[in-house]
mmCIF file of C-alpha atoms in Angstrom:
data_model
loop_
_atom_site.group_PDB
_atom_site.id
_atom_site.type_symbol
_atom_site.label_atom_id
_atom_site.label_comp_id
_atom_site.label_asym_id
_atom_site.label_seq_id
_atom_site.Cartn_x
_atom_site.Cartn_y
_atom_site.Cartn_z
ATOM 1 C CA UNK A 1 90.525 54.372 88.028
ATOM 2 C CA UNK A 2 90.709 54.594 92.238
ATOM 3 C CA UNK A 3 93.566 57.527 91.333
ATOM 4 C CA UNK A 4 91.982 59.948 88.285
ATOM 5 C CA UNK A 5 89.101 59.913 91.755
ATOM 6 C CA UNK A 6 91.415 60.597 93.374
ATOM 7 C CA UNK A 7 93.937 63.086 90.922
ATOM 8 C CA UNK A 8 90.091 64.813 90.495
ATOM 9 C CA UNK A 9 89.196 65.555 94.062
ATOM 10 C CA UNK A 10 92.202 68.120 95.003
ATOM 11 C CA UNK A 11 92.146 69.512 91.801
ATOM 12 C CA UNK A 12 87.460 70.127 92.576
ATOM 13 C CA UNK A 13 89.258 71.518 96.060
ATOM 14 C CA UNK A 14 91.437 73.941 93.980
ATOM 15 C CA UNK A 15 89.323 74.547 90.757
ATOM 16 C CA UNK A 16 85.872 75.359 93.235
ATOM 17 C CA UNK A 17 83.958 74.386 95.717
ATOM 18 C CA UNK A 18 82.837 70.839 95.986
ATOM 19 C CA UNK A 19 78.923 69.919 95.764
ATOM 20 C CA UNK A 20 79.101 67.189 98.247
ATOM 21 C CA UNK A 21 80.256 69.534 100.912
ATOM 22 C CA UNK A 22 77.925 72.572 99.441
ATOM 23 C CA UNK A 23 75.341 70.042 100.103
ATOM 24 C CA UNK A 24 76.011 68.872 103.371
ATOM 25 C CA UNK A 25 77.145 72.536 104.609
ATOM 26 C CA UNK A 26 72.916 73.661 103.055
ATOM 27 C CA UNK A 27 71.653 70.487 105.412
ATOM 28 C CA UNK A 28 73.185 71.657 108.004
ATOM 29 C CA UNK A 29 72.977 75.455 108.059
ATOM 30 C CA UNK A 30 69.619 76.057 105.980
ATOM 31 C CA UNK A 31 68.538 79.290 105.458
ATOM 32 C CA UNK A 32 70.744 80.052 108.070
ATOM 33 C CA UNK A 33 74.107 80.112 105.097
ATOM 34 C CA UNK A 34 72.197 82.249 102.540
ATOM 35 C CA UNK A 35 71.683 84.797 105.997
ATOM 36 C CA UNK A 36 75.249 85.020 106.924
ATOM 37 C CA UNK A 37 76.083 85.210 102.931
ATOM 38 C CA UNK A 38 74.055 88.773 102.484
ATOM 39 C CA UNK A 39 75.398 89.710 106.235
ATOM 40 C CA UNK A 40 78.881 89.587 104.863
ATOM 41 C CA UNK A 41 78.077 90.534 101.714
ATOM 42 C CA UNK A 42 75.911 93.885 103.450
ATOM 43 C CA UNK A 43 79.389 93.754 106.036
ATOM 44 C CA UNK A 44 82.395 93.547 103.409
ATOM 45 C CA UNK A 45 80.057 96.448 101.385
ATOM 46 C CA UNK A 46 79.843 98.952 104.311
ATOM 47 C CA UNK A 47 83.591 97.995 105.353
ATOM 48 C CA UNK A 48 84.027 100.086 101.506
ATOM 49 C CA UNK A 49 82.110 102.002 101.692
ATOM 50 C CA UNK A 50 83.713 103.399 105.019
ATOM 51 C CA UNK A 51 86.995 102.668 103.770
ATOM 52 C CA UNK A 52 86.433 105.137 100.360
ATOM 53 C CA UNK A 53 84.853 108.026 102.711
ATOM 54 C CA UNK A 54 87.355 107.709 104.890
ATOM 55 C CA UNK A 55 90.191 108.134 102.441
ATOM 56 C CA UNK A 56 87.931 111.062 100.512
ATOM 57 C CA UNK A 57 88.445 112.807 103.762
ATOM 58 C CA UNK A 58 92.093 112.097 104.007
ATOM 59 C CA UNK A 59 92.132 113.678 101.522
ATOM 60 C CA UNK A 60 89.897 116.557 102.022
ATOM 61 C CA UNK A 61 91.857 117.190 105.242
ATOM 62 C CA UNK A 62 95.010 116.731 103.173
ATOM 63 C CA UNK A 63 94.311 119.303 100.672
ATOM 64 C CA UNK A 64 92.906 122.007 103.200
ATOM 65 C CA UNK A 65 96.414 120.976 105.550
ATOM 66 C CA UNK A 66 98.574 122.214 102.285
ATOM 67 C CA UNK A 67 96.736 124.671 102.119
ATOM 68 C CA UNK A 68 96.979 126.143 105.248
ATOM 69 C CA UNK A 69 100.986 125.840 104.830
ATOM 70 C CA UNK A 70 100.300 127.539 101.713
ATOM 71 C CA UNK A 71 99.073 130.383 103.198
ATOM 72 C CA UNK A 72 101.092 129.852 106.341
ATOM 73 C CA UNK A 73 104.344 130.558 104.078
ATOM 74 C CA UNK A 74 103.263 133.369 102.446
ATOM 75 C CA UNK A 75 102.061 135.284 104.814
ATOM 76 C CA UNK A 76 105.513 134.496 106.493
ATOM 77 C CA UNK A 77 107.514 135.478 103.664
ATOM 78 C CA UNK A 78 105.326 138.651 103.507
ATOM 79 C CA UNK A 79 106.043 139.855 106.866
ATOM 80 C CA UNK A 80 109.874 139.095 107.671
ATOM 81 C CA UNK A 81 109.754 140.694 103.954
ATOM 82 C CA UNK A 82 108.025 143.776 105.912
ATOM 83 C CA UNK A 83 110.362 143.779 108.741
ATOM 84 C CA UNK A 84 113.894 143.651 105.966
ATOM 85 C CA UNK A 85 112.535 146.452 104.607
ATOM 86 C CA UNK A 86 111.329 148.210 108.342
ATOM 87 C CA UNK A 87 115.014 147.535 109.144
ATOM 88 C CA UNK A 88 116.552 148.549 106.191
ATOM 89 C CA UNK A 89 114.604 152.275 106.513
ATOM 90 C CA UNK A 90 116.028 152.444 110.423
ATOM 91 C CA UNK A 91 119.055 150.751 109.376
ATOM 92 C CA UNK A 92 119.549 154.474 107.028
ATOM 93 C CA UNK A 93 117.923 156.333 109.498
ATOM 94 C CA UNK A 94 120.411 155.411 112.194
ATOM 95 C CA UNK A 95 123.559 155.954 109.436
ATOM 96 C CA UNK A 96 122.097 159.638 109.124
ATOM 97 C CA UNK A 97 121.477 160.431 112.214
ATOM 98 C CA UNK A 98 125.083 159.173 112.705
ATOM 99 C CA UNK A 99 126.766 161.061 110.595
ATOM 100 C CA UNK A 100 125.075 164.660 111.330
ATOM 101 C CA UNK A 101 126.137 163.888 114.653
ATOM 102 C CA UNK A 102 129.572 163.198 113.481
ATOM 103 C CA UNK A 103 129.416 166.526 111.617
ATOM 104 C CA UNK A 104 128.398 167.840 114.449
ATOM 105 C CA UNK A 105 131.409 166.853 115.845
ATOM 106 C CA UNK A 106 133.231 167.692 113.591
ATOM 107 C CA UNK A 107 132.424 171.532 113.404
ATOM 108 C CA UNK A 108 132.784 171.378 117.543
ATOM 109 C CA UNK A 109 135.778 170.612 116.547
ATOM 110 C CA UNK A 110 136.552 172.571 114.411
ATOM 111 C CA UNK A 111 135.214 175.667 116.381
ATOM 112 C CA UNK A 112 137.285 174.789 119.471
ATOM 113 C CA UNK A 113 140.357 175.065 117.151
ATOM 114 C CA UNK A 114 139.329 178.540 115.575
ATOM 115 C CA UNK A 115 138.230 179.481 118.966
ATOM 116 C CA UNK A 116 142.040 178.705 120.401
ATOM 117 C CA UNK A 117 143.955 180.328 117.740
ATOM 118 C CA UNK A 118 141.650 183.272 118.200
ATOM 119 C CA UNK A 119 142.594 183.470 122.190
ATOM 120 C CA UNK A 120 146.388 183.292 121.371
ATOM 121 C CA UNK A 121 145.824 186.215 118.845
ATOM 122 C CA UNK A 122 143.660 188.084 121.405
ATOM 123 C CA UNK A 123 146.593 187.377 124.136
ATOM 124 C CA UNK A 124 149.628 187.702 121.899
ATOM 125 C CA UNK A 125 147.630 190.895 120.599
ATOM 126 C CA UNK A 126 147.031 192.089 124.344
ATOM 127 C CA UNK A 127 150.188 191.413 124.837
ATOM 128 C CA UNK A 128 152.041 193.957 122.574
#
């Protein structure tokens, strides 16, 4: 029988609180134990509420940051597109200006050749 009691004591400790220990706690701490339990329960509830509030605030902040990132990305993409368009316009204008300048140079060269030819002919006519 003694073995059965010894075997039950550890099982009772594992399964629940030993009534003898509870009785000793009640004698030693009395009403304070109930007050401690209620305070611990309040603290647990406060911790749970604070954790929930912090998680909600983190989620709200994450959402706001994602929105800001997306807006910034969209703005930068639009600005890059505008810059690309402006550069293409300027490059096209520069090419047109360069083509005009080259055409003017060709005309000036042609005019020099014509002028040289005309001067030679005039020189021949004067010599005759």
